[in-house]
Coordinates of C-alpha atoms in Angstrom, one line a residue:
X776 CA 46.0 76.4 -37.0
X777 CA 43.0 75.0 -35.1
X778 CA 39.7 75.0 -36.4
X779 CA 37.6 76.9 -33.5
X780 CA 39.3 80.4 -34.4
X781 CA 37.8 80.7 -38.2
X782 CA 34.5 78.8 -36.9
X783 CA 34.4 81.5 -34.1
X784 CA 35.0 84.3 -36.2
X785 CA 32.3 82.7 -38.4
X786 CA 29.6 82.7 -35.5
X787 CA 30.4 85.8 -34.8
X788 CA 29.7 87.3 -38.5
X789 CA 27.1 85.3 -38.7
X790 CA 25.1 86.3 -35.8
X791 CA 26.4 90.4 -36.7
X792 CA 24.2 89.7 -39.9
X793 CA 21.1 88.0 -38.8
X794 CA 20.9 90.3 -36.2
X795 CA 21.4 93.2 -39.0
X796 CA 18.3 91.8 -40.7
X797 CA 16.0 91.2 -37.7
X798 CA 16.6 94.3 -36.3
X799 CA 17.4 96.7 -39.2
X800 CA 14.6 98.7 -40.9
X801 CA 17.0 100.3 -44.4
X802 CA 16.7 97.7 -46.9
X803 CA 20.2 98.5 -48.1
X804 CA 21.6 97.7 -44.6
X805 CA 19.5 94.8 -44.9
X806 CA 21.2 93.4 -47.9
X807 CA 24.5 94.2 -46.2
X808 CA 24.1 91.6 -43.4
X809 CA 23.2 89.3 -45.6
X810 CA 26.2 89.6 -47.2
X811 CA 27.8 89.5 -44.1
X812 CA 26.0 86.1 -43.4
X813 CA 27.1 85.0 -46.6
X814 CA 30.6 85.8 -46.0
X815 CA 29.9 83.8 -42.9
X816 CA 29.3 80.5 -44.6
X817 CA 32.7 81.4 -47.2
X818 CA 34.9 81.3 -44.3
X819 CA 33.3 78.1 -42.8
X820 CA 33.6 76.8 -46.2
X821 CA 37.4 77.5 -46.4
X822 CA 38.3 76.8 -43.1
X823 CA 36.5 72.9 -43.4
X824 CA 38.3 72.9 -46.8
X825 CA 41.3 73.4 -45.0
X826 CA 41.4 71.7 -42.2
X827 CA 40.1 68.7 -44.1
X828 CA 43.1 68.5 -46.4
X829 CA 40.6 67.9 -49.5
X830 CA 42.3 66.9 -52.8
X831 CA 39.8 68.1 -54.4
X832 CA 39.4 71.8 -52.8
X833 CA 35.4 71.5 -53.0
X834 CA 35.2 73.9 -50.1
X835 CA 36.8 76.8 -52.2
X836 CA 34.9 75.9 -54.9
X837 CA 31.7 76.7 -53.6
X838 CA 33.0 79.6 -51.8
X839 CA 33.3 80.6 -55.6
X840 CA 29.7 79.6 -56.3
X841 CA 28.7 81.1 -53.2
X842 CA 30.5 84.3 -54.0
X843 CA 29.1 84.6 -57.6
X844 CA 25.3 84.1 -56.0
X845 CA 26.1 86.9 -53.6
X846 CA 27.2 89.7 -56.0
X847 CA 24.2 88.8 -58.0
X848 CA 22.1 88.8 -54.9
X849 CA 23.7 92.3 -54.2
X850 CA 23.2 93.8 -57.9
X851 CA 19.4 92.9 -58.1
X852 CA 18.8 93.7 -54.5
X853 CA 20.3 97.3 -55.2
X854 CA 18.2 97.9 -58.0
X855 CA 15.0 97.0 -56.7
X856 CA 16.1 99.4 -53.6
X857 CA 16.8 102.2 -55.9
X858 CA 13.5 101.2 -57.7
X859 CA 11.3 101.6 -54.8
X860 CA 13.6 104.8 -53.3
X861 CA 12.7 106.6 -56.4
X862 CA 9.2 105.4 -56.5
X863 CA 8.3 106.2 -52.4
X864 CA 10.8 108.4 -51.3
X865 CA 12.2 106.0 -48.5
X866 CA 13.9 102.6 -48.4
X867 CA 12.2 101.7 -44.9
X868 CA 11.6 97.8 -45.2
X869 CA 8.3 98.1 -42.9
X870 CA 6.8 101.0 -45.9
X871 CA 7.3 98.0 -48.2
X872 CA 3.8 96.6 -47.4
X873 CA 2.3 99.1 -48.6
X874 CA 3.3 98.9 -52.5
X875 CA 1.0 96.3 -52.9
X876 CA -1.9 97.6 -55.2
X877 CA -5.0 98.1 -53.4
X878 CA -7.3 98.8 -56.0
X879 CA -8.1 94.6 -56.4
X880 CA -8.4 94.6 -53.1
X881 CA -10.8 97.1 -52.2
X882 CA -13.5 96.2 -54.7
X883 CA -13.7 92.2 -54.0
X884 CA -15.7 92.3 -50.6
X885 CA -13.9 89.7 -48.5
X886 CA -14.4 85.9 -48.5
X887 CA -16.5 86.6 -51.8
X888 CA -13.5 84.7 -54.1
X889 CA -15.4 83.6 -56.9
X890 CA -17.8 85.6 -59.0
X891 CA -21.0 85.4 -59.0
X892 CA -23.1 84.7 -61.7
X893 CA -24.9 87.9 -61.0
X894 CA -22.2 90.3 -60.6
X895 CA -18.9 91.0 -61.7
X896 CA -15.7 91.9 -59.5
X897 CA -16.4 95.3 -59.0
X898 CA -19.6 94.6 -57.1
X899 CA -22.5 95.3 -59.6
X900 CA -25.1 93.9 -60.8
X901 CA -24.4 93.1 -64.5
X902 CA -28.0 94.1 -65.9
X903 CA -29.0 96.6 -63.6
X904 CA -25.5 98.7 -63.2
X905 CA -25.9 99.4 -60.0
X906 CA -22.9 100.3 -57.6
X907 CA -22.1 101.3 -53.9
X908 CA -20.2 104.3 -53.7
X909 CA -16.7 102.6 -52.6
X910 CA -16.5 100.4 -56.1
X911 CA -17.8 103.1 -58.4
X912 CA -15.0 104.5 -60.0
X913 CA -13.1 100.8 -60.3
X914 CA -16.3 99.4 -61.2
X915 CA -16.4 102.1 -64.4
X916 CA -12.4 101.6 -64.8
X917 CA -13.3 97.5 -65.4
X918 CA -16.4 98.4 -67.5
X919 CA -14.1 100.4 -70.0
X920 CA -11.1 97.5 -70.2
X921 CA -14.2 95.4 -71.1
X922 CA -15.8 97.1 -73.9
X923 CA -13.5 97.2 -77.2

């Protein structure tokens, strides 16, 4: 058997799945072509293995390897899909920006990293307590973790 029709085939799965994840906005069919890229690289492995005539069968080996990563991949993939389904309704990839929390981020003003030694995170004074209205509520939230 020549080599070109298994690495063929292999392009071909291989392209189907990056193609999948570029273009595919379901997390779950997501995590399928990466599978399919992963099966991808098995077949390349066997094939090579083959074709090589290696005593050793290292090709099929770390199909193995790569076959154990992939179901592992696929387990913990599913559950953080079913994880954020149940949490926002949806499995949309491009909703996923949105889970980060944006409570931090709305109370430090921008480029101000560090604290001051004035104020604290949430934007008031430490002596005076005042607040602008868009920290306020943070601002108390922070006060109340800091006082036992």
């Amino acid at each position: 058997m020549h080599l070109a029709y298994p690495a063929v085939l292999a392009v071909l799965l291989f392209c189907t799945g990056l193609y999948g994840v570029l273009a595919r906005r379901n997390a779950i069919l997501v995590l399928m072509s990466v599978e399919l890229m992963l099966n991808a690289v098995n077949l390349n492995l066997v094939a090579f293995d083959v074709w090589l005539r290696d005593a050793l069968h290292s090709g099929q080996a770390l199909t193995l390897f790569t076959i154990a990563i992939a179901a592992a991949e696929i387990g913990i993939g599913l559950a953080i899909v079913l994880a954020v389904y149940r949490n926002r309704g949806s499995s949309d990839v491009d909703r996923l920006r949105d889970t980060a929390e944006t409570d931090e981020a709305e109370t430090v003003p921008d480029g101000d990293d560090e604290d001051d030694e004035g104020t604290d995170r949430a934007g008031t004074d430490a002596g005076t307590g005042t607040e602008d209205q868009a920290t306020a509520p943070a601002g108390k939230a922070k006060k109340a973790e800091a006082t036992p």
